[in-house]
Amino acid sequence: MKKYFLLLSTLLLMFNINSAFAKAEKVTICHKGKHTITVSESALPAHLKNGSTIGACEDDGNEDDSTDVDDDLGNPTTTQAVIVVIVDATGNPSTVGTSITINFSILTATTISKIPAAVFALFKADQLALIPEDALEGLTVEQIKFLRPIAFTGFTVKQVVKLSINIFTVLTASQVAGFEPETIVGLSATQIAKIKPAACMGLSKSQIAAINKETVKGITATQLSYITYTAIGGFSTAQFQNLSLESLAGLTTSNVAGLDKEIYGEMGSELLTLLGTTVVSSLALEDLTVIVFSLDFTKVTISTIYKYLPTTWIINPFNGKIKFPKGKITLPKFKLKKSESVVVSLPEGIPDLNVSLTLNEDTSLQDTIINVVNRTLISLNYANFTVAQDDGLISVMGTGSAEGVELSLLPDEDGVEQVDDNEPAGLTIDDEGKYLLTTLEGIRLTLIPAPRKTVYFNNIGLKIRVKKKGEVRLEIPKLNRVVSAVFSPFIVKAPVGMAQGVTFSEDGTTLYVVFEDGMMQTASPMVIDRDIMVLARNLLPDAFRYGDYKFLANGKINFVYNGLLIESSPTFDIKIGYSVKRLSPVINLVKMAEEADLVTEEGERQLFKLRVIGKPSDL
């Protein structure tokens, strides 16, 4: 098949190599953690603020850096230390012409400079890593232009030190995004300063965090203005304090609220003064709310803060408590701890319930949401339960007569809101198993059942990824299985004799996790991803026959189809590599009225059992 398309592939490659850099810059992004798409630089900031990230999605299949185009030309597609490339008279890769032998491990500054620039489009990350550091001093601006973004992952710390400053003047946002964080450590302030401002949109949060605190002095105001809302959160206080006042002037309404709350805690007064009333007042309400809640009120005078507050906020003059207008409240994100020993991956947008909702310099009068929640539980006759948030998840522990009762919940990032004044405090559980807690101050929290605190999973032999709606992906190497589940929030004492680890019930409908301390948590099968399933349904030719999905606490999904109420029961297992990558997810009917499947863009498959349970009115 590849030979059949030889001519076409050759023409396509030559067209792409010669024209790619004459076009407007396009950037590959992972759209909200689900879909890999390409957007223009002008559209990039909006995508990144809404949760997208630079580069292909994780496990998207692009990391192998292989292309059929290279192979069609008779040029290498594997990461060989020595390769032979055929180029035409203009230096472009071709099927006929002059053969060039490249031994990456013995290249010198002189020999590397003589390689035709277009040939660099063929180089792989592993091949770049073989090049001696000193040889990279001969790398030219024209050559770097052709180097694909994925190849940049091959650069090492010692290599980037040798790159000339001129190289950095032509880097694109996608190429910058390709550098590994551990490589960024080696960049100098001079090299950083030469990166085009627009290319700084490619910097990620982890890359920013890796920049040496002395090196950040090279960042200019214009560059800072291009760093995205998400990426700017990578700055530590130590790094940020090394930025000059001239550089800090580059902060914009698009990224300033993305700064880590510790920076506002330490430098809040200086930042507010630097930004000025005009800029702060023009921030989106959700961004301004995040900034205010990140301030340390012992270091910022209340009079300084008042002039920036929205007129819709009501401040109690006696204790400084804030009363919000009805609607969603955007809180600072909980700062998740990074540790190689932690095998549980939590969603990034978890709201921090430890923030104070009181504008008061007297710390004894400051009141956090967690404190309010605990007072509310006492008023609702749940005095034997204590709530805490110390790793992003909410732990509910029983005391006294409730000793031994434990729950684990995930705060919904879209589920913090101010309700009507006349709505009483209360706790309810909806059909999806979500806990809806309305506090004494009229703030309603939506809490989703979640796996136990992350530290308990370190010795279980699992790799877990928790999604924002409560879907949990578990990789179980010992059983050679990947499953999707929804956890019960309750952690209970395991039956006597039940060993630590993961097991399944005989009928395959329940998963048991037994922890080292003898406690246990159960889980039921759940769809891989709710949003993907909804998208797949909407793409069906007969989508108009479907009603909305109702996702239940037990993982099952009820929906109306063609006048019938259907119950869809997902199975645990995810079949990896079931099909090739696809442009969109699809739902297939496997067995009429009995079984269907969902196949994702990544080619993963999950089966569902179907049965008719009633009429639409029964939903």
JSON list of N, CA and C in Angstrom, two decimals, residues 418-479:
[
{"chain": "A", "resi": 418, "resn": "GLN", "atom": "N", "xyz": [-23.72, 30.34, 45.28]},
{"chain": "A", "resi": 418, "resn": "GLN", "atom": "CA", "xyz": [-24.49, 31.03, 46.30]},
{"chain": "A", "resi": 418, "resn": "GLN", "atom": "C", "xyz": [-25.96, 30.85, 45.95]},
{"chain": "A", "resi": 419, "resn": "VAL", "atom": "N", "xyz": [-26.76, 30.38, 46.91]},
{"chain": "A", "resi": 419, "resn": "VAL", "atom": "CA", "xyz": [-28.18, 30.13, 46.66]},
{"chain": "A", "resi": 419, "resn": "VAL", "atom": "C", "xyz": [-29.02, 31.27, 47.22]},
{"chain": "A", "resi": 420, "resn": "ASP", "atom": "N", "xyz": [-30.33, 31.17, 47.06]},
{"chain": "A", "resi": 420, "resn": "ASP", "atom": "CA", "xyz": [-31.25, 32.19, 47.57]},
{"chain": "A", "resi": 420, "resn": "ASP", "atom": "C", "xyz": [-31.16, 32.30, 49.09]},
{"chain": "A", "resi": 421, "resn": "ASP", "atom": "N", "xyz": [-31.43, 33.50, 49.58]},
{"chain": "A", "resi": 421, "resn": "ASP", "atom": "CA", "xyz": [-31.35, 33.75, 51.02]},
{"chain": "A", "resi": 421, "resn": "ASP", "atom": "C", "xyz": [-32.30, 32.87, 51.82]},
{"chain": "A", "resi": 422, "resn": "ASN", "atom": "N", "xyz": [-33.43, 32.52, 51.21]},
{"chain": "A", "resi": 422, "resn": "ASN", "atom": "CA", "xyz": [-34.44, 31.76, 51.95]},
{"chain": "A", "resi": 422, "resn": "ASN", "atom": "C", "xyz": [-34.24, 30.25, 51.89]},
{"chain": "A", "resi": 423, "resn": "GLU", "atom": "N", "xyz": [-33.16, 29.82, 51.24]},
{"chain": "A", "resi": 423, "resn": "GLU", "atom": "CA", "xyz": [-32.92, 28.38, 51.16]},
{"chain": "A", "resi": 423, "resn": "GLU", "atom": "C", "xyz": [-32.21, 27.91, 52.43]},
{"chain": "A", "resi": 424, "resn": "PRO", "atom": "N", "xyz": [-32.79, 26.93, 53.14]},
{"chain": "A", "resi": 424, "resn": "PRO", "atom": "CA", "xyz": [-32.21, 26.50, 54.41]},
{"chain": "A", "resi": 424, "resn": "PRO", "atom": "C", "xyz": [-30.99, 25.62, 54.21]},
{"chain": "A", "resi": 425, "resn": "ALA", "atom": "N", "xyz": [-30.18, 25.51, 55.27]},
{"chain": "A", "resi": 425, "resn": "ALA", "atom": "CA", "xyz": [-29.05, 24.59, 55.24]},
{"chain": "A", "resi": 425, "resn": "ALA", "atom": "C", "xyz": [-29.58, 23.17, 55.15]},
{"chain": "A", "resi": 426, "resn": "GLY", "atom": "N", "xyz": [-28.84, 22.32, 54.44]},
{"chain": "A", "resi": 426, "resn": "GLY", "atom": "CA", "xyz": [-29.30, 20.94, 54.29]},
{"chain": "A", "resi": 426, "resn": "GLY", "atom": "C", "xyz": [-28.33, 20.09, 53.52]},
{"chain": "A", "resi": 427, "resn": "LEU", "atom": "N", "xyz": [-28.55, 18.78, 53.58]},
{"chain": "A", "resi": 427, "resn": "LEU", "atom": "CA", "xyz": [-27.71, 17.81, 52.87]},
{"chain": "A", "resi": 427, "resn": "LEU", "atom": "C", "xyz": [-28.61, 16.81, 52.17]},
{"chain": "A", "resi": 428, "resn": "THR", "atom": "N", "xyz": [-28.46, 16.70, 50.85]},
{"chain": "A", "resi": 428, "resn": "THR", "atom": "CA", "xyz": [-29.24, 15.75, 50.07]},
{"chain": "A", "resi": 428, "resn": "THR", "atom": "C", "xyz": [-28.31, 14.98, 49.14]},
{"chain": "A", "resi": 429, "resn": "ILE", "atom": "N", "xyz": [-28.80, 13.87, 48.61]},
{"chain": "A", "resi": 429, "resn": "ILE", "atom": "CA", "xyz": [-28.06, 13.06, 47.63]},
{"chain": "A", "resi": 429, "resn": "ILE", "atom": "C", "xyz": [-28.95, 12.91, 46.41]},
{"chain": "A", "resi": 430, "resn": "ASP", "atom": "N", "xyz": [-28.43, 13.27, 45.23]},
{"chain": "A", "resi": 430, "resn": "ASP", "atom": "CA", "xyz": [-29.24, 13.17, 44.03]},
{"chain": "A", "resi": 430, "resn": "ASP", "atom": "C", "xyz": [-29.12, 11.78, 43.39]},
{"chain": "A", "resi": 431, "resn": "ASP", "atom": "N", "xyz": [-29.80, 11.56, 42.26]},
{"chain": "A", "resi": 431, "resn": "ASP", "atom": "CA", "xyz": [-29.82, 10.26, 41.60]},
{"chain": "A", "resi": 431, "resn": "ASP", "atom": "C", "xyz": [-28.44, 9.83, 41.11]},
{"chain": "A", "resi": 432, "resn": "GLU", "atom": "N", "xyz": [-27.56, 10.80, 40.86]},
{"chain": "A", "resi": 432, "resn": "GLU", "atom": "CA", "xyz": [-26.22, 10.48, 40.38]},
{"chain": "A", "resi": 432, "resn": "GLU", "atom": "C", "xyz": [-25.28, 10.13, 41.53]},
{"chain": "A", "resi": 433, "resn": "GLY", "atom": "N", "xyz": [-25.78, 10.20, 42.77]},
{"chain": "A", "resi": 433, "resn": "GLY", "atom": "CA", "xyz": [-24.95, 9.90, 43.92]},
{"chain": "A", "resi": 433, "resn": "GLY", "atom": "C", "xyz": [-24.16, 11.08, 44.43]},
{"chain": "A", "resi": 434, "resn": "LYS", "atom": "N", "xyz": [-24.41, 12.27, 43.86]},
{"chain": "A", "resi": 434, "resn": "LYS", "atom": "CA", "xyz": [-23.71, 13.47, 44.31]},
{"chain": "A", "resi": 434, "resn": "LYS", "atom": "C", "xyz": [-24.32, 13.98, 45.62]},
{"chain": "A", "resi": 435, "resn": "TYR", "atom": "N", "xyz": [-23.44, 14.46, 46.51]},
{"chain": "A", "resi": 435, "resn": "TYR", "atom": "CA", "xyz": [-23.88, 15.04, 47.77]},
{"chain": "A", "resi": 435, "resn": "TYR", "atom": "C", "xyz": [-24.00, 16.56, 47.59]},
{"chain": "A", "resi": 436, "resn": "LEU", "atom": "N", "xyz": [-25.18, 17.09, 47.87]},
{"chain": "A", "resi": 436, "resn": "LEU", "atom": "CA", "xyz": [-25.43, 18.52, 47.73]},
{"chain": "A", "resi": 436, "resn": "LEU", "atom": "C", "xyz": [-25.57, 19.10, 49.13]},
{"chain": "A", "resi": 437, "resn": "LEU", "atom": "N", "xyz": [-24.58, 19.89, 49.55]},
{"chain": "A", "resi": 437, "resn": "LEU", "atom": "CA", "xyz": [-24.57, 20.45, 50.89]},
{"chain": "A", "resi": 437, "resn": "LEU", "atom": "C", "xyz": [-24.76, 21.96, 50.80]},
{"chain": "A", "resi": 438, "resn": "THR", "atom": "N", "xyz": [-25.84, 22.44, 51.42]},
{"chain": "A", "resi": 438, "resn": "THR", "atom": "CA", "xyz": [-26.08, 23.88, 51.50]},
{"chain": "A", "resi": 438, "resn": "THR", "atom": "C", "xyz": [-25.69, 24.34, 52.90]},
{"chain": "A", "resi": 439, "resn": "THR", "atom": "N", "xyz": [-24.73, 25.27, 52.98]},
{"chain": "A", "resi": 439, "resn": "THR", "atom": "CA", "xyz": [-24.19, 25.68, 54.28]},
{"chain": "A", "resi": 439, "resn": "THR", "atom": "C", "xyz": [-25.08, 26.74, 54.93]},
{"chain": "A", "resi": 440, "resn": "LEU", "atom": "N", "xyz": [-24.74, 27.05, 56.17]},
{"chain": "A", "resi": 440, "resn": "LEU", "atom": "CA", "xyz": [-25.47, 28.07, 56.92]},
{"chain": "A", "resi": 440, "resn": "LEU", "atom": "C", "xyz": [-25.37, 29.45, 56.26]},
{"chain": "A", "resi": 441, "resn": "GLU", "atom": "N", "xyz": [-24.27, 29.67, 55.50]},
{"chain": "A", "resi": 441, "resn": "GLU", "atom": "CA", "xyz": [-24.08, 30.95, 54.80]},
{"chain": "A", "resi": 441, "resn": "GLU", "atom": "C", "xyz": [-24.70, 30.96, 53.40]},
{"chain": "A", "resi": 442, "resn": "GLY", "atom": "N", "xyz": [-25.41, 29.90, 53.05]},
{"chain": "A", "resi": 442, "resn": "GLY", "atom": "CA", "xyz": [-26.08, 29.86, 51.76]},
{"chain": "A", "resi": 442, "resn": "GLY", "atom": "C", "xyz": [-25.19, 29.49, 50.60]},
{"chain": "A", "resi": 443, "resn": "ILE", "atom": "N", "xyz": [-24.03, 28.87, 50.87]},
{"chain": "A", "resi": 443, "resn": "ILE", "atom": "CA", "xyz": [-23.15, 28.39, 49.80]},
{"chain": "A", "resi": 443, "resn": "ILE", "atom": "C", "xyz": [-23.40, 26.90, 49.61]},
{"chain": "A", "resi": 444, "resn": "ARG", "atom": "N", "xyz": [-23.74, 26.51, 48.40]},
{"chain": "A", "resi": 444, "resn": "ARG", "atom": "CA", "xyz": [-24.00, 25.10, 48.10]},
{"chain": "A", "resi": 444, "resn": "ARG", "atom": "C", "xyz": [-22.78, 24.48, 47.43]},
{"chain": "A", "resi": 445, "resn": "LEU", "atom": "N", "xyz": [-22.39, 23.33, 47.94]},
{"chain": "A", "resi": 445, "resn": "LEU", "atom": "CA", "xyz": [-21.27, 22.57, 47.38]},
{"chain": "A", "resi": 445, "resn": "LEU", "atom": "C", "xyz": [-21.80, 21.28, 46.80]},
{"chain": "A", "resi": 446, "resn": "THR", "atom": "N", "xyz": [-21.28, 20.92, 45.64]},
{"chain": "A", "resi": 446, "resn": "THR", "atom": "CA", "xyz": [-21.58, 19.62, 45.05]},
{"chain": "A", "resi": 446, "resn": "THR", "atom": "C", "xyz": [-20.35, 18.74, 45.21]},
{"chain": "A", "resi": 447, "resn": "LEU", "atom": "N", "xyz": [-20.54, 17.59, 45.87]},
{"chain": "A", "resi": 447, "resn": "LEU", "atom": "CA", "xyz": [-19.44, 16.68, 46.19]},
{"chain": "A", "resi": 447, "resn": "LEU", "atom": "C", "xyz": [-19.69, 15.33, 45.53]},
{"chain": "A", "resi": 448, "resn": "ILE", "atom": "N", "xyz": [-18.69, 14.84, 44.79]},
{"chain": "A", "resi": 448, "resn": "ILE", "atom": "CA", "xyz": [-18.82, 13.63, 43.98]},
{"chain": "A", "resi": 448, "resn": "ILE", "atom": "C", "xyz": [-18.10, 12.47, 44.67]},
{"chain": "A", "resi": 449, "resn": "PRO", "atom": "N", "xyz": [-18.71, 11.28, 44.76]},
{"chain": "A", "resi": 449, "resn": "PRO", "atom": "CA", "xyz": [-18.02, 10.12, 45.32]},
{"chain": "A", "resi": 449, "resn": "PRO", "atom": "C", "xyz": [-16.67, 9.90, 44.64]},
{"chain": "A", "resi": 450, "resn": "ALA", "atom": "N", "xyz": [-15.65, 9.59, 45.42]},
{"chain": "A", "resi": 450, "resn": "ALA", "atom": "CA", "xyz": [-14.29, 9.49, 44.88]},
{"chain": "A", "resi": 450, "resn": "ALA", "atom": "C", "xyz": [-13.50, 8.41, 45.60]},
{"chain": "A", "resi": 451, "resn": "PRO", "atom": "N", "xyz": [-12.38, 7.97, 45.00]},
{"chain": "A", "resi": 451, "resn": "PRO", "atom": "CA", "xyz": [-11.50, 7.02, 45.70]},
{"chain": "A", "resi": 451, "resn": "PRO", "atom": "C", "xyz": [-10.96, 7.65, 46.98]},
{"chain": "A", "resi": 452, "resn": "ARG", "atom": "N", "xyz": [-10.46, 6.82, 47.86]},
{"chain": "A", "resi": 452, "resn": "ARG", "atom": "CA", "xyz": [-9.93, 7.26, 49.14]},
{"chain": "A", "resi": 452, "resn": "ARG", "atom": "C", "xyz": [-8.71, 8.18, 48.93]},
{"chain": "A", "resi": 453, "resn": "LYS", "atom": "N", "xyz": [-8.26, 8.83, 49.99]},
{"chain": "A", "resi": 453, "resn": "LYS", "atom": "CA", "xyz": [-7.10, 9.70, 49.91]},
{"chain": "A", "resi": 453, "resn": "LYS", "atom": "C", "xyz": [-5.96, 9.01, 49.18]},
{"chain": "A", "resi": 454, "resn": "THR", "atom": "N", "xyz": [-5.25, 9.78, 48.37]},
{"chain": "A", "resi": 454, "resn": "THR", "atom": "CA", "xyz": [-4.26, 9.21, 47.45]},
{"chain": "A", "resi": 454, "resn": "THR", "atom": "C", "xyz": [-3.18, 8.39, 48.13]},
{"chain": "A", "resi": 455, "resn": "VAL", "atom": "N", "xyz": [-2.77, 8.77, 49.34]},
{"chain": "A", "resi": 455, "resn": "VAL", "atom": "CA", "xyz": [-1.68, 8.07, 50.00]},
{"chain": "A", "resi": 455, "resn": "VAL", "atom": "C", "xyz": [-1.99, 6.61, 50.26]},
{"chain": "A", "resi": 456, "resn": "TYR", "atom": "N", "xyz": [-3.26, 6.27, 50.40]},
{"chain": "A", "resi": 456, "resn": "TYR", "atom": "CA", "xyz": [-3.63, 4.88, 50.70]},
{"chain": "A", "resi": 456, "resn": "TYR", "atom": "C", "xyz": [-3.42, 3.95, 49.51]},
{"chain": "A", "resi": 457, "resn": "PHE", "atom": "N", "xyz": [-3.31, 4.50, 48.30]},
{"chain": "A", "resi": 457, "resn": "PHE", "atom": "CA", "xyz": [-3.19, 3.67, 47.10]},
{"chain": "A", "resi": 457, "resn": "PHE", "atom": "C", "xyz": [-1.74, 3.36, 46.73]},
{"chain": "A", "resi": 458, "resn": "ASN", "atom": "N", "xyz": [-0.79, 3.91, 47.45]},
{"chain": "A", "resi": 458, "resn": "ASN", "atom": "CA", "xyz": [0.62, 3.78, 47.05]},
{"chain": "A", "resi": 458, "resn": "ASN", "atom": "C", "xyz": [1.12, 2.34, 47.03]},
{"chain": "A", "resi": 459, "resn": "ASN", "atom": "N", "xyz": [0.56, 1.48, 47.85]},
{"chain": "A", "resi": 459, "resn": "ASN", "atom": "CA", "xyz": [1.04, 0.09, 47.93]},
{"chain": "A", "resi": 459, "resn": "ASN", "atom": "C", "xyz": [0.02, -0.92, 47.43]},
{"chain": "A", "resi": 460, "resn": "ILE", "atom": "N", "xyz": [-0.94, -0.47, 46.63]},
{"chain": "A", "resi": 460, "resn": "ILE", "atom": "CA", "xyz": [-2.00, -1.36, 46.17]},
{"chain": "A", "resi": 460, "resn": "ILE", "atom": "C", "xyz": [-1.65, -2.00, 44.82]},
{"chain": "A", "resi": 461, "resn": "GLY", "atom": "N", "xyz": [-0.77, -1.38, 44.04]},
{"chain": "A", "resi": 461, "resn": "GLY", "atom": "CA", "xyz": [-0.45, -1.93, 42.73]},
{"chain": "A", "resi": 461, "resn": "GLY", "atom": "C", "xyz": [-1.40, -1.45, 41.65]},
{"chain": "A", "resi": 462, "resn": "LEU", "atom": "N", "xyz": [-1.83, -0.19, 41.76]},
{"chain": "A", "resi": 462, "resn": "LEU", "atom": "CA", "xyz": [-2.75, 0.40, 40.79]},
{"chain": "A", "resi": 462, "resn": "LEU", "atom": "C", "xyz": [-2.20, 1.71, 40.26]},
{"chain": "A", "resi": 463, "resn": "LYS", "atom": "N", "xyz": [-2.70, 2.10, 39.11]},
{"chain": "A", "resi": 463, "resn": "LYS", "atom": "CA", "xyz": [-2.50, 3.45, 38.61]},
{"chain": "A", "resi": 463, "resn": "LYS", "atom": "C", "xyz": [-3.89, 4.00, 38.33]},
{"chain": "A", "resi": 464, "resn": "ILE", "atom": "N", "xyz": [-4.21, 5.13, 38.95]},
{"chain": "A", "resi": 464, "resn": "ILE", "atom": "CA", "xyz": [-5.58, 5.63, 38.92]},
{"chain": "A", "resi": 464, "resn": "ILE", "atom": "C", "xyz": [-5.62, 7.05, 38.38]},
{"chain": "A", "resi": 465, "resn": "ARG", "atom": "N", "xyz": [-6.59, 7.30, 37.51]},
{"chain": "A", "resi": 465, "resn": "ARG", "atom": "CA", "xyz": [-6.84, 8.66, 37.03]},
{"chain": "A", "resi": 465, "resn": "ARG", "atom": "C", "xyz": [-8.29, 9.01, 37.29]},
{"chain": "A", "resi": 466, "resn": "VAL", "atom": "N", "xyz": [-8.51, 10.05, 38.10]},
{"chain": "A", "resi": 466, "resn": "VAL", "atom": "CA", "xyz": [-9.86, 10.48, 38.44]},
{"chain": "A", "resi": 466, "resn": "VAL", "atom": "C", "xyz": [-10.23, 11.66, 37.56]},
{"chain": "A", "resi": 467, "resn": "LYS", "atom": "N", "xyz": [-11.40, 11.59, 36.91]},
{"chain": "A", "resi": 467, "resn": "LYS", "atom": "CA", "xyz": [-11.85, 12.68, 36.06]},
{"chain": "A", "resi": 467, "resn": "LYS", "atom": "C", "xyz": [-12.83, 13.56, 36.84]},
{"chain": "A", "resi": 468, "resn": "LYS", "atom": "N", "xyz": [-13.11, 14.74, 36.29]},
{"chain": "A", "resi": 468, "resn": "LYS", "atom": "CA", "xyz": [-13.85, 15.76, 37.03]},
{"chain": "A", "resi": 468, "resn": "LYS", "atom": "C", "xyz": [-15.28, 15.37, 37.36]},
{"chain": "A", "resi": 469, "resn": "LYS", "atom": "N", "xyz": [-15.88, 14.45, 36.60]},
{"chain": "A", "resi": 469, "resn": "LYS", "atom": "CA", "xyz": [-17.24, 14.02, 36.88]},
{"chain": "A", "resi": 469, "resn": "LYS", "atom": "C", "xyz": [-17.30, 12.75, 37.72]},
{"chain": "A", "resi": 470, "resn": "GLY", "atom": "N", "xyz": [-16.15, 12.28, 38.17]},
{"chain": "A", "resi": 470, "resn": "GLY", "atom": "CA", "xyz": [-16.12, 11.11, 39.03]},
{"chain": "A", "resi": 470, "resn": "GLY", "atom": "C", "xyz": [-15.78, 9.82, 38.34]},
{"chain": "A", "resi": 471, "resn": "GLU", "atom": "N", "xyz": [-15.59, 9.83, 37.00]},
{"chain": "A", "resi": 471, "resn": "GLU", "atom": "CA", "xyz": [-15.16, 8.62, 36.31]},
{"chain": "A", "resi": 471, "resn": "GLU", "atom": "C", "xyz": [-13.73, 8.30, 36.74]},
{"chain": "A", "resi": 472, "resn": "VAL", "atom": "N", "xyz": [-13.47, 7.05, 37.04]},
{"chain": "A", "resi": 472, "resn": "VAL", "atom": "CA", "xyz": [-12.15, 6.65, 37.52]},
{"chain": "A", "resi": 472, "resn": "VAL", "atom": "C", "xyz": [-11.60, 5.55, 36.61]},
{"chain": "A", "resi": 473, "resn": "ARG", "atom": "N", "xyz": [-10.43, 5.79, 36.08]},
{"chain": "A", "resi": 473, "resn": "ARG", "atom": "CA", "xyz": [-9.74, 4.81, 35.23]},
{"chain": "A", "resi": 473, "resn": "ARG", "atom": "C", "xyz": [-8.67, 4.12, 36.07]},
{"chain": "A", "resi": 474, "resn": "LEU", "atom": "N", "xyz": [-8.74, 2.80, 36.14]},
{"chain": "A", "resi": 474, "resn": "LEU", "atom": "CA", "xyz": [-7.79, 2.04, 36.93]},
{"chain": "A", "resi": 474, "resn": "LEU", "atom": "C", "xyz": [-7.00, 1.10, 36.04]},
{"chain": "A", "resi": 475, "resn": "GLU", "atom": "N", "xyz": [-5.68, 1.19, 36.12]},
{"chain": "A", "resi": 475, "resn": "GLU", "atom": "CA", "xyz": [-4.81, 0.24, 35.45]},
{"chain": "A", "resi": 475, "resn": "GLU", "atom": "C", "xyz": [-4.33, -0.76, 36.50]},
{"chain": "A", "resi": 476, "resn": "ILE", "atom": "N", "xyz": [-4.60, -2.05, 36.25]},
{"chain": "A", "resi": 476, "resn": "ILE", "atom": "CA", "xyz": [-4.28, -3.10, 37.22]},
{"chain": "A", "resi": 476, "resn": "ILE", "atom": "C", "xyz": [-3.27, -4.05, 36.58]},
{"chain": "A", "resi": 477, "resn": "PRO", "atom": "N", "xyz": [-1.98, -3.77, 36.68]},
{"chain": "A", "resi": 477, "resn": "PRO", "atom": "CA", "xyz": [-0.96, -4.58, 36.00]},
{"chain": "A", "resi": 477, "resn": "PRO", "atom": "C", "xyz": [-1.00, -6.06, 36.37]},
{"chain": "A", "resi": 478, "resn": "LYS", "atom": "N", "xyz": [-1.23, -6.37, 37.65]},
{"chain": "A", "resi": 478, "resn": "LYS", "atom": "CA", "xyz": [-1.22, -7.77, 38.08]},
{"chain": "A", "resi": 478, "resn": "LYS", "atom": "C", "xyz": [-2.31, -8.60, 37.40]},
{"chain": "A", "resi": 479, "resn": "LEU", "atom": "N", "xyz": [-3.42, -7.95, 37.08]},
{"chain": "A", "resi": 479, "resn": "LEU", "atom": "CA", "xyz": [-4.53, -8.65, 36.42]},
{"chain": "A", "resi": 479, "resn": "LEU", "atom": "C", "xyz": [-4.56, -8.38, 34.92]}
]
